[in-house]
Tab-separated table of C-alpha atoms in Angstrom:
chain	number	residue	atom	x	y	z
S	285	MET	CA	-12.807	120.505	20.732
S	286	ALA	CA	-11.063	117.381	21.971
S	287	LYS	CA	-9.391	115.315	19.589
S	288	LYS	CA	-11.010	113.052	17.740
S	289	GLU	CA	-9.205	109.203	17.215
S	290	ILE	CA	-9.408	107.441	14.088
S	291	PRO	CA	-11.783	104.100	14.807
S	292	VAL	CA	-10.509	100.597	15.019
S	293	PHE	CA	-12.749	97.820	14.016
S	294	GLU	CA	-11.402	94.630	15.363
S	295	THR	CA	-13.587	92.250	13.550
S	296	SER	CA	-15.538	91.819	10.423
S	297	ASN	CA	-19.158	92.308	12.454
S	298	ASP	CA	-17.809	95.516	14.124
S	299	ILE	CA	-17.339	97.165	10.586
S	300	HIS	CA	-20.730	96.059	9.086
S	301	GLU	CA	-22.647	97.440	12.260
S	302	ALA	CA	-20.640	100.677	11.879
S	303	THR	CA	-21.624	100.667	8.030
S	304	GLY	CA	-25.474	99.705	8.595
S	305	PHE	CA	-24.692	96.309	6.634
S	306	ASP	CA	-27.159	93.952	8.040
S	307	HIS	CA	-24.566	90.721	7.383
S	308	ARG	CA	-23.119	88.956	10.217
S	309	SER	CA	-20.623	86.449	10.329
S	310	HIS	CA	-21.176	83.211	12.206
S	311	ILE	CA	-17.342	82.161	12.090
S	312	PRO	CA	-15.208	83.726	14.212
S	313	GLY	CA	-12.174	85.437	12.491
S	314	PHE	CA	-13.554	84.871	8.722
S	315	ASP	CA	-16.065	86.398	6.675
S	316	ILE	CA	-16.671	86.553	3.221
S	317	PHE	CA	-19.613	88.686	1.445
S	318	THR	CA	-20.627	89.688	-2.193
S	319	MET	CA	-20.365	93.632	-2.893
S	320	GLU	CA	-23.849	93.755	-4.243
S	321	SER	CA	-25.099	92.334	-1.024
S	322	LEU	CA	-24.155	95.843	0.811
S	323	GLU	CA	-27.237	97.403	-0.926
S	324	PRO	CA	-29.508	98.996	-0.106
S	325	SER	CA	-28.532	98.987	3.876
S	326	ALA	CA	-24.830	99.912	4.228
S	327	ARG	CA	-23.659	103.368	3.181
S	328	ARG	CA	-21.764	104.338	0.586
S	329	CYS	CA	-18.260	106.267	1.943
S	330	MET	CA	-16.473	105.512	5.225
S	331	PRO	CA	-13.996	107.860	6.608
S	332	PRO	CA	-10.499	106.711	7.765
S	333	TYR	CA	-10.632	104.280	10.191
S	334	ARG	CA	-8.244	101.128	11.175
S	335	GLN	CA	-9.148	97.310	11.098
S	336	GLY	CA	-7.990	94.441	12.886
S	337	TYR	CA	-8.131	92.134	10.204
S	338	TYR	CA	-6.744	91.391	6.590
S	339	GLN	CA	-9.206	92.238	3.434
S	340	ILE	CA	-9.408	90.746	0.183
S	341	GLY	CA	-11.261	92.114	-2.723
S	342	ILE	CA	-11.757	91.491	-6.429
S	343	LEU	CA	-14.315	92.825	-8.742
S	344	SER	CA	-16.684	90.981	-11.162
S	345	GLU	CA	-18.266	93.504	-12.774
S	346	SER	CA	-17.869	97.477	-12.939
S	347	ALA	CA	-21.389	97.891	-14.411
S	348	GLY	CA	-19.665	101.629	-15.576
S	349	ALA	CA	-19.028	102.230	-11.711
S	350	ARG	CA	-16.416	103.523	-10.081
S	351	ILE	CA	-14.711	102.571	-6.490
S	352	ASN	CA	-11.732	104.022	-4.542
S	353	LEU	CA	-9.152	102.214	-2.569
S	354	ASN	CA	-7.473	104.729	-0.037
S	355	THR	CA	-9.129	107.552	-2.559
S	356	ASN	CA	-6.878	105.961	-5.189
S	357	GLU	CA	-9.256	105.277	-8.078
S	358	VAL	CA	-9.039	101.645	-9.179
S	359	ASP	CA	-8.733	100.970	-12.737
S	360	LEU	CA	-12.140	99.052	-13.425
S	361	GLU	CA	-11.395	98.564	-17.287
S	362	GLN	CA	-9.126	95.825	-16.298
S	363	PHE	CA	-9.361	93.098	-13.356
S	364	PRO	CA	-8.216	95.051	-9.817
S	365	LEU	CA	-7.176	92.294	-6.864
S	366	TRP	CA	-6.809	94.421	-3.744
S	367	PHE	CA	-5.913	93.944	-0.115
S	368	VAL	CA	-5.966	95.970	3.329
S	369	VAL	CA	-4.005	94.864	6.347
S	370	PRO	CA	-4.265	95.488	9.979
S	371	GLY	CA	-3.357	98.992	11.260
S	372	GLN	CA	-3.589	100.842	7.693
S	373	VAL	CA	-5.711	103.775	7.815
S	374	PHE	CA	-8.375	103.025	5.049
S	375	SER	CA	-11.178	104.884	3.830
S	376	TRP	CA	-13.679	104.211	0.588
S	377	VAL	CA	-16.178	105.121	-1.629
S	378	ARG	CA	-18.335	103.198	-3.209
S	379	ASP	CA	-21.012	102.504	-5.926
S	380	PRO	CA	-24.108	100.766	-5.602
S	381	GLU	CA	-23.663	99.241	-8.929
S	382	THR	CA	-20.138	97.210	-8.604
S	383	LYS	CA	-20.440	93.963	-7.824
S	384	GLY	CA	-17.430	91.400	-6.409
S	385	ILE	CA	-16.184	89.683	-3.621
S	386	HIS	CA	-15.039	90.450	-0.242
S	387	ILE	CA	-13.141	88.285	2.153
S	388	GLN	CA	-12.156	89.448	5.698
S	389	PHE	CA	-9.878	87.124	8.106
S	390	ARG	CA	-8.176	87.461	11.156
S	391	LYS	CA	-4.581	85.941	10.944
S	392	GLU	CA	-5.566	83.629	14.099
S	393	PHE	CA	-7.949	81.660	11.516
S	394	ILE	CA	-4.920	80.474	9.474
S	395	SER	CA	-2.764	80.623	12.016
S	396	GLN	CA	-2.174	76.580	12.463
S	397	SER	CA	-1.897	76.049	8.505
S	398	ILE	CA	0.519	79.384	8.143
S	399	PRO	CA	2.217	80.243	11.093
S	400	LYS	CA	4.368	82.732	9.770
S	401	LEU	CA	1.621	84.797	7.550
S	402	THR	CA	3.449	87.934	6.015
S	403	GLU	CA	6.603	85.615	5.674
S	404	THR	CA	4.474	83.277	3.604
S	405	PHE	CA	2.817	85.857	1.823
S	406	PRO	CA	4.736	89.394	1.544
S	407	PHE	CA	1.973	91.055	-0.353
S	408	LEU	CA	0.109	91.478	3.248
S	409	LYS	CA	3.148	93.095	4.615
S	410	ILE	CA	1.875	97.307	5.106
S	411	THR	CA	5.234	98.102	3.200
S	412	GLU	CA	3.673	96.394	-0.063
S	413	ASN	CA	1.965	97.262	-2.673
S	414	CYS	CA	-2.020	96.748	-2.412
S	415	VAL	CA	-3.471	96.777	-5.660
S	416	PHE	CA	-3.091	94.581	-8.679
S	417	LEU	CA	-4.604	94.190	-12.146
S	418	MET	CA	-4.955	90.605	-13.007
S	419	THR	CA	-4.893	89.123	-16.317
S	420	PRO	CA	-8.472	87.600	-17.114
S	421	GLU	CA	-7.397	84.205	-16.732
S	422	GLU	CA	-5.978	85.457	-13.245
S	423	GLN	CA	-9.693	86.738	-12.387
S	424	LYS	CA	-11.290	83.891	-13.382
S	425	SER	CA	-8.958	81.632	-10.897
S	426	LEU	CA	-9.692	83.737	-8.180
S	427	GLU	CA	-13.419	84.381	-8.874
S	428	THR	CA	-13.823	80.502	-9.045
S	429	ASP	CA	-12.302	80.384	-5.986
S	430	MET	CA	-14.169	82.781	-3.936
S	431	THR	CA	-17.619	81.798	-5.271
S	432	ARG	CA	-16.798	78.161	-3.619
S	433	MET	CA	-15.850	79.778	-0.359
S	434	LEU	CA	-18.832	81.836	-0.791
S	435	SER	CA	-21.042	78.590	-1.317
S	436	VAL	CA	-19.479	76.769	1.662
S	437	PHE	CA	-19.929	79.995	3.998
S	438	GLN	CA	-23.694	80.202	3.335
S	439	ASN	CA	-24.360	76.651	4.054
S	440	PRO	CA	-23.534	74.939	7.241
S	441	HIS	CA	-21.120	71.976	7.552
S	442	PRO	CA	-19.913	69.926	10.548
S	443	TYR	CA	-16.224	70.825	8.964
S	444	GLN	CA	-17.462	73.983	7.135
S	445	GLU	CA	-14.234	76.180	9.484
S	446	LYS	CA	-11.690	73.399	8.488
S	447	MET	CA	-13.000	73.476	4.950
S	448	LEU	CA	-13.022	77.310	4.550
S	449	GLU	CA	-9.149	77.324	6.331
S	450	GLY	CA	-7.951	75.386	3.349
S	451	MET	CA	-9.478	77.115	1.189
S	452	LEU	CA	-8.451	80.669	2.243
S	453	VAL	CA	-4.797	79.075	2.359
S	454	SER	CA	-4.917	77.979	-1.455
S	455	LEU	CA	-6.551	81.419	-2.486
S	456	LEU	CA	-3.704	83.052	-0.751
S	457	TYR	CA	-1.093	80.896	-2.821
S	458	ASN	CA	-3.435	82.112	-6.332
S	459	CYS	CA	-2.856	85.693	-4.947
S	460	LYS	CA	1.130	84.966	-4.382
S	461	SER	CA	1.351	84.151	-7.961
S	462	VAL	CA	-0.069	87.356	-9.319
S	463	TYR	CA	2.157	89.237	-6.891
S	464	GLU	CA	5.338	87.308	-7.977
S	465	ARG	CA	4.524	88.245	-11.497
S	466	PHE	CA	4.425	92.102	-10.481
S	467	LYS	CA	7.584	91.384	-8.207
S	468	THR	CA	8.973	90.316	-11.658
S	469	LYS	CA	8.443	93.369	-13.450
S	470	GLU	CA	9.511	95.405	-10.770
S	471	SER	CA	12.816	93.653	-10.989
S	472	HIS	CA	13.488	95.390	-14.220
S	473	LEU	CA	13.412	98.844	-12.393
S	474	SER	CA	16.508	100.606	-11.345
S	475	ARG	CA	17.131	100.651	-7.696
S	476	LYS	CA	15.980	104.023	-7.135
S	477	GLN	CA	13.083	103.503	-9.480
S	478	ALA	CA	11.922	100.565	-6.992
S	479	LEU	CA	12.727	102.753	-3.916
S	480	SER	CA	10.411	105.541	-5.407
S	481	GLN	CA	7.732	102.886	-5.723
S	482	GLN	CA	7.762	101.620	-2.446
S	483	PHE	CA	7.658	104.738	-0.853
S	484	GLN	CA	4.676	106.041	-2.816
S	485	GLN	CA	3.008	102.830	-2.147
S	486	LEU	CA	4.045	103.286	1.686
S	487	VAL	CA	2.763	106.875	1.541
S	488	ASP	CA	-0.865	105.580	0.350
S	489	LYS	CA	-1.230	103.320	3.537
S	490	LEU	CA	0.485	105.769	6.338
S	491	TYR	CA	-0.032	109.080	5.406
S	492	ILE	CA	-2.348	110.138	8.145
S	493	ASP	CA	0.004	108.962	10.894
S	494	SER	CA	3.224	109.711	9.198
S	495	LYS	CA	3.508	112.938	7.504
S	496	ASN	CA	7.457	112.931	8.216
S	497	VAL	CA	9.912	111.991	5.723
S	498	SER	CA	11.998	110.306	8.530
S	499	ASP	CA	9.292	108.116	9.680
S	500	TYR	CA	9.268	106.576	5.787
S	501	ALA	CA	13.117	106.311	5.569
S	502	SER	CA	13.096	104.565	8.615
S	503	GLN	CA	10.132	102.121	7.111
S	504	LEU	CA	12.238	101.994	4.227
S	505	ASN	CA	15.935	101.009	5.874
S	506	VAL	CA	17.431	104.423	4.172
S	507	THR	CA	18.379	107.884	5.378
S	508	PRO	CA	15.846	110.866	5.442
S	509	ASN	CA	18.264	113.095	3.104
S	510	TYR	CA	18.962	109.810	0.659
S	511	LEU	CA	14.960	109.138	0.250
S	512	THR	CA	14.441	112.867	-0.422
S	513	THR	CA	17.573	112.993	-3.077
S	514	VAL	CA	15.643	109.927	-4.716
S	515	ILE	CA	12.042	110.885	-4.669
S	516	LYS	CA	13.284	114.370	-6.175
S	517	GLU	CA	15.098	112.801	-8.787
S	518	VAL	CA	12.709	110.335	-9.656
S	519	THR	CA	9.285	112.194	-9.714
S	520	GLY	CA	10.377	115.870	-9.514
S	521	LYS	CA	8.491	116.515	-6.163
S	522	THR	CA	10.163	116.318	-2.789
S	523	ALA	CA	9.286	113.280	-0.438
S	524	LYS	CA	7.524	116.036	1.611
S	525	ASP	CA	5.370	116.955	-1.011
S	526	VAL	CA	4.517	113.485	-2.296
S	527	ILE	CA	2.961	112.930	1.438
S	528	GLN	CA	1.220	116.170	1.724
S	529	GLN	CA	-0.322	115.777	-1.904
S	530	ARG	CA	-1.772	112.208	-0.680
S	531	VAL	CA	-3.363	114.178	2.423
S	532	PHE	CA	-4.799	116.855	0.152
S	533	LEU	CA	-6.313	114.303	-1.919
S	534	GLU	CA	-8.066	112.383	0.973
S	535	SER	CA	-9.294	115.897	2.196
S	536	LYS	CA	-11.022	116.585	-1.129
S	537	THR	CA	-12.561	113.139	-0.949
S	538	MET	CA	-13.923	113.719	2.288
S	539	LEU	CA	-14.974	117.157	1.489
S	540	SER	CA	-16.608	115.651	-1.554
S	541	PHE	CA	-18.194	112.716	-0.437
S	542	THR	CA	-18.952	112.627	3.301
S	543	SER	CA	-21.211	115.172	5.724
S	544	LEU	CA	-18.373	115.737	8.509
S	545	ASP	CA	-17.738	119.154	9.547
S	546	ILE	CA	-14.354	120.602	8.828
S	547	ALA	CA	-13.418	119.937	12.593
S	548	GLU	CA	-14.153	116.725	12.305
S	549	ILE	CA	-12.181	116.218	8.961
S	550	ALA	CA	-9.366	117.688	10.610
S	551	TYR	CA	-9.075	115.748	13.356
S	552	GLN	CA	-9.557	112.624	10.981
S	553	LEU	CA	-6.502	113.639	9.197
S	554	ASN	CA	-5.011	114.283	12.330
S	555	PHE	CA	-4.277	117.223	12.313
S	556	GLN	CA	-3.976	119.058	15.999
S	557	GLU	CA	-6.383	121.964	15.298
S	558	PRO	CA	-9.054	122.831	12.569
S	559	THR	CA	-6.747	125.947	11.864
S	560	HIS	CA	-3.915	124.344	10.903
S	561	PHE	CA	-6.321	122.007	8.426
S	562	THR	CA	-7.471	125.243	6.737
S	563	ARG	CA	-4.436	126.646	6.209
S	564	PHE	CA	-2.427	123.600	4.910
S	565	PHE	CA	-6.045	122.944	2.729
S	566	LYS	CA	-5.888	126.833	1.126
S	567	LYS	CA	-2.383	126.136	0.359
S	568	TYR	CA	-3.009	123.679	-1.545
S	569	SER	CA	-6.334	124.770	-3.391
S	570	GLY	CA	-5.951	128.347	-3.113
S	571	THR	CA	-9.500	128.259	-1.370
S	572	THR	CA	-10.704	127.154	1.939
S	573	PRO	CA	-12.108	124.119	2.922
S	574	ASN	CA	-15.813	125.554	3.455
S	575	LYS	CA	-15.405	127.339	-0.056
S	576	PHE	CA	-14.438	124.675	-1.596
S	577	ARG	CA	-17.431	122.519	-0.352
S	578	GLN	CA	-19.952	124.954	-1.119
S	579	ALA	CA	-18.344	124.857	-4.899
S	580	LEU	CA	-19.370	121.519	-5.343
């Protein structure tokens, strides 16, 4: 069987078509929509994929539901703000009752206003944390900004694109204030604790493509031996175990929430052969993928 590539969706309309969402953006490089508008047309689970655009999401109401970002369950008791960046391998499971707003944009949309996007807004770098829990005041401010943007998007205007460009820049500065509050907290961590946190954040984003400790050490500008020593000291686990357990968590989610067969899941998770995946899964679960799925 030929290995299947992880799909890449270059625009928001590409992912909408793939998920069956009947919404389409009329503005090149920019889109905004509510999560409740995904019902009933859009699918509720997507296996790993990459996207060529940035994504910002907030929730306004959990309604007792749950969502997963990279299969990490987001705490819905507070106010999550999350980002997805180009090149990141991303998968999700959503609940039909969740309400919120998503913005999707390509860097070209604001390149005239912000020519150096990730330098100005470092939270859009792949090495940074992608989920922040906001205060009620921060949530209200961002929700107000995004609701106004949605209104502008839905009502044609001669200067609609320029208005949305300016509003997006303003929103990103608002997000930056949330990010900097978290970075202030991180500044109280020891160097080893901060490195461990950065490593685990990076694993969440790169675990499918990068399963070698040396790949992460290179991204974090440390040696593999130093990274291994620090992760073991801080977490009690080896760096390799952290990576493999992340892959194992994703495999359980895909077995539970998708109809993909075992071979398809193996290739989505970047295993060379389905038998390699079966051995890996049995090592961490004590059972085979098929038996795990049958027991659900």
